[in-house]
XYZ file of C-alpha atoms in Angstrom:
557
model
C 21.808 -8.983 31.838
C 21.069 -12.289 31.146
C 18.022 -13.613 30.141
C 16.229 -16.430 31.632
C 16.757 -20.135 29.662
C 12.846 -20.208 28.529
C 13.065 -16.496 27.253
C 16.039 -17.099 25.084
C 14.409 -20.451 23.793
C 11.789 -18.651 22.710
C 13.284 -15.731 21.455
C 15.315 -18.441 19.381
C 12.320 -19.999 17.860
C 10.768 -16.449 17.454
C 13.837 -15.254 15.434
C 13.559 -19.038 13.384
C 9.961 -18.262 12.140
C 10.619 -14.773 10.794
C 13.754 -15.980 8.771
C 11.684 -18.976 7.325
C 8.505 -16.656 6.694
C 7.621 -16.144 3.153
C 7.693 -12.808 1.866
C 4.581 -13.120 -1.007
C 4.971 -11.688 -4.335
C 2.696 -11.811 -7.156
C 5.815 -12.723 -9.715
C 9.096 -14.186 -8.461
C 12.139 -14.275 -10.925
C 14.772 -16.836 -9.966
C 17.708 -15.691 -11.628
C 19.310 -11.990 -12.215
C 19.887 -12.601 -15.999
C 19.637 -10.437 -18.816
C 15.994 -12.280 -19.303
C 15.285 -12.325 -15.499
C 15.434 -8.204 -15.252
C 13.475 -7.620 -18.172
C 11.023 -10.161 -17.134
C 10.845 -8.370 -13.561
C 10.471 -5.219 -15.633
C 7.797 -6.035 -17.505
C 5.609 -7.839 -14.495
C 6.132 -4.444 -12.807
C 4.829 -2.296 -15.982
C 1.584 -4.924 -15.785
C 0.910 -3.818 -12.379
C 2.424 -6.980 -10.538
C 4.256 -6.939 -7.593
C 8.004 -8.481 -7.943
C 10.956 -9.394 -6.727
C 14.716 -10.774 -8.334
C 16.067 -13.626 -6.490
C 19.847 -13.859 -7.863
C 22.465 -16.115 -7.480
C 24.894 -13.901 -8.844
C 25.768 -10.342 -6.863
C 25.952 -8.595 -10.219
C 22.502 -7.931 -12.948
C 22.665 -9.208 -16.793
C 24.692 -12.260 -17.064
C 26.194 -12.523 -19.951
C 24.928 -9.860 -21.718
C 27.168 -7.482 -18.561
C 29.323 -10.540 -18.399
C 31.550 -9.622 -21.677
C 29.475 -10.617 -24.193
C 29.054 -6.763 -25.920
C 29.595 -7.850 -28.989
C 25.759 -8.651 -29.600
C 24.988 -11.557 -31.676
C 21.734 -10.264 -32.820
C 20.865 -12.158 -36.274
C 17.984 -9.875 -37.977
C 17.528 -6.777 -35.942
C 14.268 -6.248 -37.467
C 12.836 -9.100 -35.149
C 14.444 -7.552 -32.025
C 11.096 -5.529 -30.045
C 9.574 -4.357 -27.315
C 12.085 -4.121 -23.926
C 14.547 -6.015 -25.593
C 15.088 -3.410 -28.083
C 14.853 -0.885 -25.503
C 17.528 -2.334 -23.919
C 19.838 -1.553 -26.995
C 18.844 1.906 -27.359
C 19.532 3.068 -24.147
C 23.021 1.565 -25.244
C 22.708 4.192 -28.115
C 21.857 6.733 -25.821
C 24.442 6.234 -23.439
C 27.269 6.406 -26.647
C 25.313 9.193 -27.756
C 27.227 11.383 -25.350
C 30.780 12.812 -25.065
C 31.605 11.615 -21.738
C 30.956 7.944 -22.815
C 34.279 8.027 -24.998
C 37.026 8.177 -22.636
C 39.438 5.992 -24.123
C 38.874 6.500 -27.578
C 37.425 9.367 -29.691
C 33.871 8.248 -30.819
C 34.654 8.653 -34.684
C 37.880 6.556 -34.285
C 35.635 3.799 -33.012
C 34.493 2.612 -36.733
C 31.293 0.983 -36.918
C 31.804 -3.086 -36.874
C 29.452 -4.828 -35.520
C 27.996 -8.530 -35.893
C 27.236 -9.081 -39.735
C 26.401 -5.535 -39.489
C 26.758 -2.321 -38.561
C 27.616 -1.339 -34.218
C 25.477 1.818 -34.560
C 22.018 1.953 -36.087
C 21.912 5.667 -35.779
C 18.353 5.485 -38.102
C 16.297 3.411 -35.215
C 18.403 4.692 -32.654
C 19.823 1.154 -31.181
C 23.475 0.099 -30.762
C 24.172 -3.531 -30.797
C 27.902 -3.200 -29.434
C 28.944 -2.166 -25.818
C 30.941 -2.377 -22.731
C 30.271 -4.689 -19.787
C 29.910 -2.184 -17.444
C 27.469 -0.117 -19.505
C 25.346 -3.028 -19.754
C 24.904 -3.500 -16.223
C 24.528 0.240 -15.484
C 21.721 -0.564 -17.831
C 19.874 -3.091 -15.791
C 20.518 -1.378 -12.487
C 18.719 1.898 -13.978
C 16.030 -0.844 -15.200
C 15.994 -2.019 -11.849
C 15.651 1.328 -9.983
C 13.500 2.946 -12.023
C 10.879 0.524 -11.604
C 11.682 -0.261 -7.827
C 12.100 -3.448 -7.840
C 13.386 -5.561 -4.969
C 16.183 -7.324 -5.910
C 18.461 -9.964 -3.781
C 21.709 -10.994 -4.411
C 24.062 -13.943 -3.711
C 20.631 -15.991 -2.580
C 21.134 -19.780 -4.291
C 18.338 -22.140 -4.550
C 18.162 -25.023 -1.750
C 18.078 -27.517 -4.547
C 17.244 -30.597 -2.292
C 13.975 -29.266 -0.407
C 13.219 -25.383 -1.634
C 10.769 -26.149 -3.776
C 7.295 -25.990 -2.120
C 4.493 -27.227 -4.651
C 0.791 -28.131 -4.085
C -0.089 -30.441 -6.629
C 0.927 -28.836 -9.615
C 0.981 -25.374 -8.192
C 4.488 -24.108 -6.444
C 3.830 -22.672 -3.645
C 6.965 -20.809 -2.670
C 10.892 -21.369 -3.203
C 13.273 -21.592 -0.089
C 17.249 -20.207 -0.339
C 20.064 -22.032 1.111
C 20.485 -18.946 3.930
C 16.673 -19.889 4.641
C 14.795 -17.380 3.426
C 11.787 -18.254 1.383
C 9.471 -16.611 -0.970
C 5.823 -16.633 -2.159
C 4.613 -16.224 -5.122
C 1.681 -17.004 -7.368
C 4.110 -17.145 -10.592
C 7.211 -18.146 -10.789
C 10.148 -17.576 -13.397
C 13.264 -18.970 -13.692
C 15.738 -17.211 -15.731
C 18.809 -18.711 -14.536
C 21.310 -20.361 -17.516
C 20.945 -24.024 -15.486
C 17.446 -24.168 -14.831
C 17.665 -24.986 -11.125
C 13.921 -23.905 -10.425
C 13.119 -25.978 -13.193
C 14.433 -29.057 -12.510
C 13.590 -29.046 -8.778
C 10.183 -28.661 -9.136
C 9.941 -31.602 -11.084
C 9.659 -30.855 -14.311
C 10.542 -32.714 -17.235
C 14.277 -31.392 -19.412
C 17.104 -32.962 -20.668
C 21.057 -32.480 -21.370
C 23.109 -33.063 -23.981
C 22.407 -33.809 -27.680
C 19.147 -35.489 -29.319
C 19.872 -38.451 -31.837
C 18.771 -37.230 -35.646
C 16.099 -39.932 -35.336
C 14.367 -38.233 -32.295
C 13.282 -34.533 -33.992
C 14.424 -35.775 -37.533
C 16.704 -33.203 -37.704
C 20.253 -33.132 -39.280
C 22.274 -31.299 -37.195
C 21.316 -32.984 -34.168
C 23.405 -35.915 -32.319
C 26.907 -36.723 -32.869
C 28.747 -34.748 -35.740
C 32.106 -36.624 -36.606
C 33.135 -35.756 -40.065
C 31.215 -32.832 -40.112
C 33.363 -29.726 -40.055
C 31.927 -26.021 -39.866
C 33.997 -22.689 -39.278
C 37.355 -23.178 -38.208
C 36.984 -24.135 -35.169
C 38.697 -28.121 -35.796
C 42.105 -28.929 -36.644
C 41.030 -29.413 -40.572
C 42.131 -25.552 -40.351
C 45.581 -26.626 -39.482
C 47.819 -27.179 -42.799
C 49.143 -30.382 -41.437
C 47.600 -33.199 -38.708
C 48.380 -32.886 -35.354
C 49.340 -36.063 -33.214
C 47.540 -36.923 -30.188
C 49.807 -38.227 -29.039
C 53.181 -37.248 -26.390
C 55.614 -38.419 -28.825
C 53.859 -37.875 -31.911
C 52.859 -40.881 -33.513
C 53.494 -43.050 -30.875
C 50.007 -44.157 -28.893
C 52.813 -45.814 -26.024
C 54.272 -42.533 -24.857
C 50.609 -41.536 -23.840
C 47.866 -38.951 -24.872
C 48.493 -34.930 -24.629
C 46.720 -33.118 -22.442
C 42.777 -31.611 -23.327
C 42.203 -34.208 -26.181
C 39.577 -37.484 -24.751
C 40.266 -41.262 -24.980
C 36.404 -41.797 -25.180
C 35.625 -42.953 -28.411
C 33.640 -39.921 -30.188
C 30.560 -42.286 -30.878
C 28.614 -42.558 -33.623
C 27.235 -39.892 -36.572
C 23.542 -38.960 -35.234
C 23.276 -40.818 -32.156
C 22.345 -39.167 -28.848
C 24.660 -38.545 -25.807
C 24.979 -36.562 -22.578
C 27.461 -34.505 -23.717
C 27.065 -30.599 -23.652
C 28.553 -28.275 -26.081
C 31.830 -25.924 -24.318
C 31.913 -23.098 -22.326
C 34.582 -19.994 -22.012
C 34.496 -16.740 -20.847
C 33.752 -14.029 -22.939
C 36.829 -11.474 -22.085
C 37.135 -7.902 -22.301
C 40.534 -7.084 -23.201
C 42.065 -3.684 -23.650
C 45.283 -2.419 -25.239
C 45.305 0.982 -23.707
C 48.696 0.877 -21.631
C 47.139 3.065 -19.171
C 44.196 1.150 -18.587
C 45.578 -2.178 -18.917
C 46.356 -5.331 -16.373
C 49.051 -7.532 -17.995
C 48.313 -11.112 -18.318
C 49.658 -12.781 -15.175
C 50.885 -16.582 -14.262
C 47.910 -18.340 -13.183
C 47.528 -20.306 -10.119
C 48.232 -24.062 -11.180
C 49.303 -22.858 -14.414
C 51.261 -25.994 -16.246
C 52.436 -25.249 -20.193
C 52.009 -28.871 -20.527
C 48.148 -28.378 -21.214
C 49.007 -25.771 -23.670
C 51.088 -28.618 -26.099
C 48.490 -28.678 -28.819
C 48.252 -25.007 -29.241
C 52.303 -25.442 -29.747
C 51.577 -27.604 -32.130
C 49.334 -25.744 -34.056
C 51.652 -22.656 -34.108
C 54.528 -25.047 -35.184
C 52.035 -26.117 -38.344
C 51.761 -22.238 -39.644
C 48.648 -21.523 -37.881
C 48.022 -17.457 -37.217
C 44.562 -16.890 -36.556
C 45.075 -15.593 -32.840
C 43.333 -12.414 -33.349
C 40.646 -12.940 -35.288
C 38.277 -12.583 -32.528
C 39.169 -10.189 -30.827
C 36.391 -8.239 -31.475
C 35.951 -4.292 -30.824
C 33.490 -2.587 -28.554
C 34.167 0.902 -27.195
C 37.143 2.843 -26.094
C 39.513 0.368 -27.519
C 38.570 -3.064 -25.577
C 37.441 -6.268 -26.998
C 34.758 -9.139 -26.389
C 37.206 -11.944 -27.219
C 35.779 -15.220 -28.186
C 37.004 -18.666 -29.142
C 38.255 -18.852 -32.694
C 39.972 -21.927 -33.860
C 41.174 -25.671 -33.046
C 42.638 -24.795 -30.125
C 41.355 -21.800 -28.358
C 39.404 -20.261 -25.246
C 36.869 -22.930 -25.599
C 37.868 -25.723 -22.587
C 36.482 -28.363 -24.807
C 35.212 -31.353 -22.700
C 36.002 -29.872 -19.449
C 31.817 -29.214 -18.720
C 30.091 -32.540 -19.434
C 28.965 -32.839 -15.574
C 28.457 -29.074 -15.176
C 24.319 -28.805 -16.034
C 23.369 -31.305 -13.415
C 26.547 -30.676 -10.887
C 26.306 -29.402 -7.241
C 26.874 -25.829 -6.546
C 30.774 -26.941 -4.696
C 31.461 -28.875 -8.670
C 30.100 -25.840 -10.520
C 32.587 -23.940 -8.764
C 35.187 -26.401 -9.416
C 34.343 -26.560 -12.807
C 34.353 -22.299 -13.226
C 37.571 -22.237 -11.309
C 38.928 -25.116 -14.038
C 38.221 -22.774 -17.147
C 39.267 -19.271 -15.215
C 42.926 -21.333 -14.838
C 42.508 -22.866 -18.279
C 41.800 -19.757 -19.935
C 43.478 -17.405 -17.938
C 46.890 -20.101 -18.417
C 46.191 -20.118 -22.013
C 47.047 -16.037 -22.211
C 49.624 -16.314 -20.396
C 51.252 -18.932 -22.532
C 50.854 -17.054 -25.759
C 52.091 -13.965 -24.295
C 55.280 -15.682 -22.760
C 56.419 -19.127 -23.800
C 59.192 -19.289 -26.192
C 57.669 -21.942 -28.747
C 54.834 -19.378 -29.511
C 55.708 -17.321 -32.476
C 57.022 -14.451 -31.455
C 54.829 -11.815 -33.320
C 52.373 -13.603 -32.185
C 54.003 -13.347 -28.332
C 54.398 -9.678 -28.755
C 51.153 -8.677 -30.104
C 49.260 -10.617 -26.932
C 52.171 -8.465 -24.681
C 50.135 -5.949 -26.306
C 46.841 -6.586 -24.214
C 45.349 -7.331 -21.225
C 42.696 -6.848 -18.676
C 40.553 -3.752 -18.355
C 41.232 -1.861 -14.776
C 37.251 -0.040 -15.497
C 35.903 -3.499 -15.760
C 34.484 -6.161 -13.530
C 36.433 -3.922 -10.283
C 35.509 -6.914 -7.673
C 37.302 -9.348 -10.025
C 40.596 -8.344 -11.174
C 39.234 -7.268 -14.411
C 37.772 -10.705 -14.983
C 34.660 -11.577 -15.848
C 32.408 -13.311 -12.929
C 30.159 -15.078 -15.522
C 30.913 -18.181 -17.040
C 29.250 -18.987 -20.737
C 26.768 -21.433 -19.714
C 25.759 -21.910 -23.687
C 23.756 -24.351 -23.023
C 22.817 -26.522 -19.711
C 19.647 -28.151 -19.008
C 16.814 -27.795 -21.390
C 12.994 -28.137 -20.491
C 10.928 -30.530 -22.493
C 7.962 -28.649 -22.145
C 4.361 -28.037 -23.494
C 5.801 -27.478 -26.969
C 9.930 -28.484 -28.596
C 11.203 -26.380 -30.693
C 13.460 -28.144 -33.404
C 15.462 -27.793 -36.631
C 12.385 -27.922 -38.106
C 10.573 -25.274 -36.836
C 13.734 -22.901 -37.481
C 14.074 -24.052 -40.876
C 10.434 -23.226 -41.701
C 9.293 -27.496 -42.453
C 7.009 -26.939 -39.877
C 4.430 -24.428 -39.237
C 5.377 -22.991 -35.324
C 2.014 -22.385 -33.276
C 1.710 -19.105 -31.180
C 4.417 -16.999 -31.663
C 5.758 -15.401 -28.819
C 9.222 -13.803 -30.117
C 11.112 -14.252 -32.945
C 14.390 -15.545 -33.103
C 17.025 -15.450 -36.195
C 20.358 -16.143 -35.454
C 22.093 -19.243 -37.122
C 21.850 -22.508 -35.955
C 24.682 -22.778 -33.957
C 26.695 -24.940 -31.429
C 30.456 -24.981 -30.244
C 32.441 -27.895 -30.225
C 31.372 -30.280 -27.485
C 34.330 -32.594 -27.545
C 38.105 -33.509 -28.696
C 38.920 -37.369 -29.738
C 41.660 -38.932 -31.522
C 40.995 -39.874 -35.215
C 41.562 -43.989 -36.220
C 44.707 -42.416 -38.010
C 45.973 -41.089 -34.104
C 45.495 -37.238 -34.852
C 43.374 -34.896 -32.933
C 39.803 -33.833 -34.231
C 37.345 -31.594 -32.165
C 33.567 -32.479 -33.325
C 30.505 -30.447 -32.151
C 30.899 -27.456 -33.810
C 27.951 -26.707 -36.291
C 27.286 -23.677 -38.196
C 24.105 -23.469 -40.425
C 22.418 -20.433 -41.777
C 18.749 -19.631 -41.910
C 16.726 -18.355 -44.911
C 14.508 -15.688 -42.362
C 13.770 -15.154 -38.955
C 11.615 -17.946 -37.123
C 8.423 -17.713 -34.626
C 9.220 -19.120 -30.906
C 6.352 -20.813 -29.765
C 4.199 -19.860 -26.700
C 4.251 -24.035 -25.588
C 8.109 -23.554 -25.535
C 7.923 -21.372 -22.483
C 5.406 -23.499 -20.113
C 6.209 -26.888 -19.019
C 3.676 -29.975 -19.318
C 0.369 -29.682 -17.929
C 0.289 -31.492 -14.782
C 3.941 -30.476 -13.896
C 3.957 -26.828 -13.050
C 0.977 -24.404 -13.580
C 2.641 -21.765 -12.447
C 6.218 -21.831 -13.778
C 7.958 -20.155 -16.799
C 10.882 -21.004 -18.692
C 12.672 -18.131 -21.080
C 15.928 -18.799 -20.626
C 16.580 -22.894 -20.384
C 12.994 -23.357 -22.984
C 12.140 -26.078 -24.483
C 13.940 -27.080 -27.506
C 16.048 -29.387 -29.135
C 19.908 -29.113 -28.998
C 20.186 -27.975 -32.182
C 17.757 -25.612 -32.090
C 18.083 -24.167 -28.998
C 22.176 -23.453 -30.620
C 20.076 -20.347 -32.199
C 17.562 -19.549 -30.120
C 20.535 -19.221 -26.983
C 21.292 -15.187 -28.108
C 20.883 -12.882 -25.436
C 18.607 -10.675 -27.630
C 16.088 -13.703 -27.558
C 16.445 -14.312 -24.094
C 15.393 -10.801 -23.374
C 12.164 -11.206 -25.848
C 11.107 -14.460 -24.088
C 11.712 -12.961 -20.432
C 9.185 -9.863 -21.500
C 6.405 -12.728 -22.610
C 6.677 -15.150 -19.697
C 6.330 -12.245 -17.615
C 3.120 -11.539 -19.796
C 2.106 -15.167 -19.494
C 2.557 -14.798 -15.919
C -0.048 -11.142 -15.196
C -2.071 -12.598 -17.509
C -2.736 -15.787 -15.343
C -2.392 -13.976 -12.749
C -5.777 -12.391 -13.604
C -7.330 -15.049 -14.708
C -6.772 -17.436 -12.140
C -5.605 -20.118 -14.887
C -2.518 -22.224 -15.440
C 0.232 -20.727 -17.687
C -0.198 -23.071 -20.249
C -4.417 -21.935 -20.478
C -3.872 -18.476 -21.466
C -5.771 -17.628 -24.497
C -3.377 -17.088 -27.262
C -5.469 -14.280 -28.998
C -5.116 -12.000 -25.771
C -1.597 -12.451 -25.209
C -1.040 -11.958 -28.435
C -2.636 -8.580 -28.600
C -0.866 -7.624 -25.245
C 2.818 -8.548 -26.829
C 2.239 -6.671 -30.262
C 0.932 -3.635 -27.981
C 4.247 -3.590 -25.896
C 6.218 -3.800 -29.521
C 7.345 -7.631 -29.364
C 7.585 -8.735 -33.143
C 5.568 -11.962 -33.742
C 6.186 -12.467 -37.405
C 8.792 -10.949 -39.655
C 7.951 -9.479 -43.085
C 10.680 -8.801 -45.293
C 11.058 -4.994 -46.175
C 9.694 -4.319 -49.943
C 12.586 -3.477 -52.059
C 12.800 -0.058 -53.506
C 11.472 0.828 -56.967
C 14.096 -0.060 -59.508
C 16.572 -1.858 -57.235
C 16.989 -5.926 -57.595
């Protein structure tokens, strides 16, 4: 039957006001991060109601995204549901049926700096993807916790603020929700930057924080991640040593700038993969889409010079897969290729993810294959490939992309070099944080002499664990009072290279979420809470505020 012209017009506009109707929540996480689900978790466990709005279909980032191989730092400053997170890892390795690939004592017991299995406190630092995000779905369930998937930010107009106060947060399908605190746990900050508040990309001059490591690092070289590590230089050039016959490919013509100024430039991303060598469980490596060898000619190169450090992290995790990261000059890091990527439209994201799945997925395929790759080396890549049991919907590839590092919020309080290194004093700890300061290479340049040189890559220990400041969460006053900030906090390039770990991300999702109940009930701005009650509220729910070293035993040194 057909309805008459008014009664559909109405029924139109009818249909148009429930779909743009906020659904109000006391707490609503943007972002289905590691950091976002424990943040949701721990809103919940304060009696607030929740929800998870999540660009991505799948919970944890990268901690499910192939990062397993945990870089944790000092353990002992891991608490509360972060910690909890690792020992329901234990418990899930605890059992038989976990193992099905590998016996459990033929595992070993490597983990980072130490050991996989803390069988003492009953954590385990080292896992598969999918056992992580088993993990957060059981998180997610047991608490009941709404959760919706695939829902992007309208990052034109879907921020709704009242003065200072945001009011609600609008999806590009057109749903909006309501909230009276807001988090956003996503690794870009999108929430962040469109409601206004103040952040920043790229790399601080030395002058700015007075810190070292900050700025432009040419000359400085850390690890082995440069071409130092090569036993002879390697010519940027397509005839070597001849700037006419043009520049290879992945190597910049920009000049590098100058030793501790600032620039825009943002340190590079890969994917963390999970690769297995059990034949029955294995995908080989196959031709790419677009692949051309021609962008592979450095890493030729650097076999040519004697170079053999393929494998050196390929890191284990369970039943005989890997996280594999980037280890040397030329490796899964697509150096350069992300400069655009913290401030880019959703379509140039994609374009940009799409460029490093072909990069890195090419750059497999050419060790396994081409005939100027060594060929142990050739046959000992033949040797892996891509899990079937992992990331199903993807090929065994990983949907996440290592965002190390996007936007950063200049908020209430920066945390710098400074603060890590112990020169300053760090008000109001809300989490600790120990890792090294550390940040991948951010770009490749040709040396005055016409060789190649990556710069960017920094790696600086710390003497003992650090306090992350309360202000470091919570932006200005005046710019959001009801926004938090655990994932892209406030902090300087360098320092935010330590504070980046998952673990930590995880600690400062549990106290925004505290921040957040706690203004909640008192009808104050995030940045008014009083420090002495949250402070008693995180040391209840286990966080670790300040780290004291363990006394040595009697008689030892």
């Amino acid at each position: 039957m057909r309805l008459p012209t008014f009664c559909v017009s109405l029924c139109a506009l009818a249909a148009l006001s429930l779909l743009s109707r906020a659904e109000d929540y006391d707490v609503v996480v943007y972002g289905g991060t590691a950091s976002g689900v424990i943040a949701a978790v721990q809103a919940k466990k304060m009696g607030k109601s929740v929800i998870v709005v999540s660009p991505d279909k799948h919970l944890g980032g990268l901690t499910s995204g192939g990062l397993g191989f945990t870089d944790t730092g000092n353990k002992g400053v891991i608490g509360g549901l972060s910690r909890d997170f690792y020992h329901r890892v234990w418990m899930h390795y605890d059992q038989a049926g976990a193992w099905n690939w590998q016996k459990k004592e033929e595992y070993g017991n490597k983990g980072q700096g130490t050991p996989a299995v803390d069988g003492e406190n009953r954590t385990m630092w080292i896992f598969e993807p999918h056992v992580a995000e088993q993990i957060f779905e059981e998180y997610i369930k047991e608490n009941q916790i709404p959760v919706v998937r695939d829902e992007w930010l309208d990052r034109a107009k879907g921020v709704k603020k009242e003065g200072a106060h945001i009011a609600s947060i609008t999806v590009l399908s057109g749903k909006t929700y309501g909230g009276k605190m807001f988090i956003d746990a996503t690794y870009e900050g999108d929430l962040m930057a469109t409601a206004g508040v103040n952040y920043t990309v790229g790399r601080e001059a030395q002058s700015t924080y007075d810190e070292k490591w900050n700025g432009v690092q040419v000359g400085v070289l850390h690890h082995r991640h440069n071409f130092g590590a090569v036993k002879a230089p390697i010519s940027a050039y397509v005839v070597p040593g001849d700037p006419k016959s043009g520049v290879v490919a992945r190597v910049s013509t920009e000049p590098p700038g100058t030793y501790g100024a600032a620039d825009k430039r943002v340190q590079a991303y890969c994917f963390r993969m999970c690769l297995t060598d059990v034949p029955e469980n294995r995908i080989p490596f196959a031709k790419p889409e677009g692949y051309d060898p021609k962008q592979y000619e450095l890493l030729a190169r650097v076999y040519q010079a004697g170079w053999r450090e393929t494998f050196q992290k390929f890191d284990p995790i369970p039943n005989h897969k890997t996280d594999t990261n980037n280890h040397g000059p030329f490796s899964t890091d697509d150096i350069g290729m992300n400069w655009d990527y913290p401030d880019a439209s959703y379509e140039r994201r994609r374009e940009i993810i799409k460029e490093h799945e072909t990069y890195q997925k090419g750059w497999l395929y050419f060790i396994a294959n081409d005939p100027r790759v060594p060929q142990e080396v050739r046959e000992q890549m033949q040797k892996w490939g891509l899990p079937k049991d992992e990331f199903k919907d993807s090929g065994g590839w990983s949907p996440q992309l290592y965002i190390r590092e996007a936007r950063r919020m200049v908020g209430s309080y920066v945390m710098t070099q400074n603060d890590l290194q112990k020169v300053r004093k760090t008000p109001e700890s809300v989490g600790m944080g120990s890792y090294g300061i550390d940040s991948h290479n951010v770009q490749r340049y040709i040396t005055p002499e016409g060789n190649v040189q990556n710069e960017g890559d920094i790696g600086v220990g710390l003497k003992a664990p650090y306090e992350i400041a309360y202000g470091s969460l919570v932006p200005k006053k005046g710019q959001a009072d009801n926004l938090l900030v655990p994932v892209c906090a406030s902090a300087s390039h360098i320092a935010y290279g330590s504070i980046r770990m998952e673990p930590v991300f995880m600690i400062l999702g549990e106290s925004a979420a505290t921040v957040a109940a706690m203004a909640i009930d008192a009808k104050s701005a995030v940045q008014d809470v009083p420090y002495a009650k949250l402070r008693e509220r995180l040391l209840a729910d286990g966080q670790v505020l300040e780290y004291k070293a363990p006394a040595k035993a009697a008689g030892k040194k």
